[in-house]
XYZ file of C-alpha atoms in Angstrom:
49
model
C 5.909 35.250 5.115
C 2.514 34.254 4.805
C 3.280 32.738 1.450
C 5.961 30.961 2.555
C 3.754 29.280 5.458
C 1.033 28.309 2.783
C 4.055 26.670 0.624
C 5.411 24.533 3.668
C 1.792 23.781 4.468
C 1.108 22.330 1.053
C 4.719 20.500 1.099
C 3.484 18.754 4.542
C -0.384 18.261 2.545
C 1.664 16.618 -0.654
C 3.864 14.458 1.752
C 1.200 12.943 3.537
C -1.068 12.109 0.480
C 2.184 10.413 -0.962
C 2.476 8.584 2.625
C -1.210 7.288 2.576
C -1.024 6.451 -1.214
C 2.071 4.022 0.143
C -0.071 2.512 2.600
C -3.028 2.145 0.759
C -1.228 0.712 -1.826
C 0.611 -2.067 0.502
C -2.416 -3.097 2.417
C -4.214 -3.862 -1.443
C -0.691 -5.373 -2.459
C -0.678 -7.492 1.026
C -3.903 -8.144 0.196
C -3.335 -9.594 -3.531
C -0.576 -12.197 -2.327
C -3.037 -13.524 0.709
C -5.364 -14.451 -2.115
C -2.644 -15.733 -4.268
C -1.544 -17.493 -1.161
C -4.961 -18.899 -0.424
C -5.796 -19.828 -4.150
C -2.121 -21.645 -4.424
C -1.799 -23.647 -1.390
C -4.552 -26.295 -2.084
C -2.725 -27.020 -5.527
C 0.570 -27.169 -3.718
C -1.222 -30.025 -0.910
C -2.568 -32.204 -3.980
C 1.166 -31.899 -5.738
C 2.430 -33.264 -2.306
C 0.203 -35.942 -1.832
């Protein structure tokens, strides 16, 4: 039983990592396209003038 417990434990351990990897991984990739955003938009205001 104990074994079991420590293999459900690690499942719920391996789950969360993969959960905080997601979110790390969105907030650099939300990140990214702000910059894009910010480095694009003042060529997109001189194309329009």
């Amino acid at each position: 039983k104990r074994y079991f417990l420590d293999f459900t434990f690690d499942i719920k351990i391996n789950i969360m990592s993969k959960l905080l990897l997601l979110c790390l991984a969105s907030v650099l990739f939300a990140q990214l396209s702000a910059v894009n955003a910010i480095n694009y938009r003042p060529i997109y205001k001189e194309q329009d003038e």
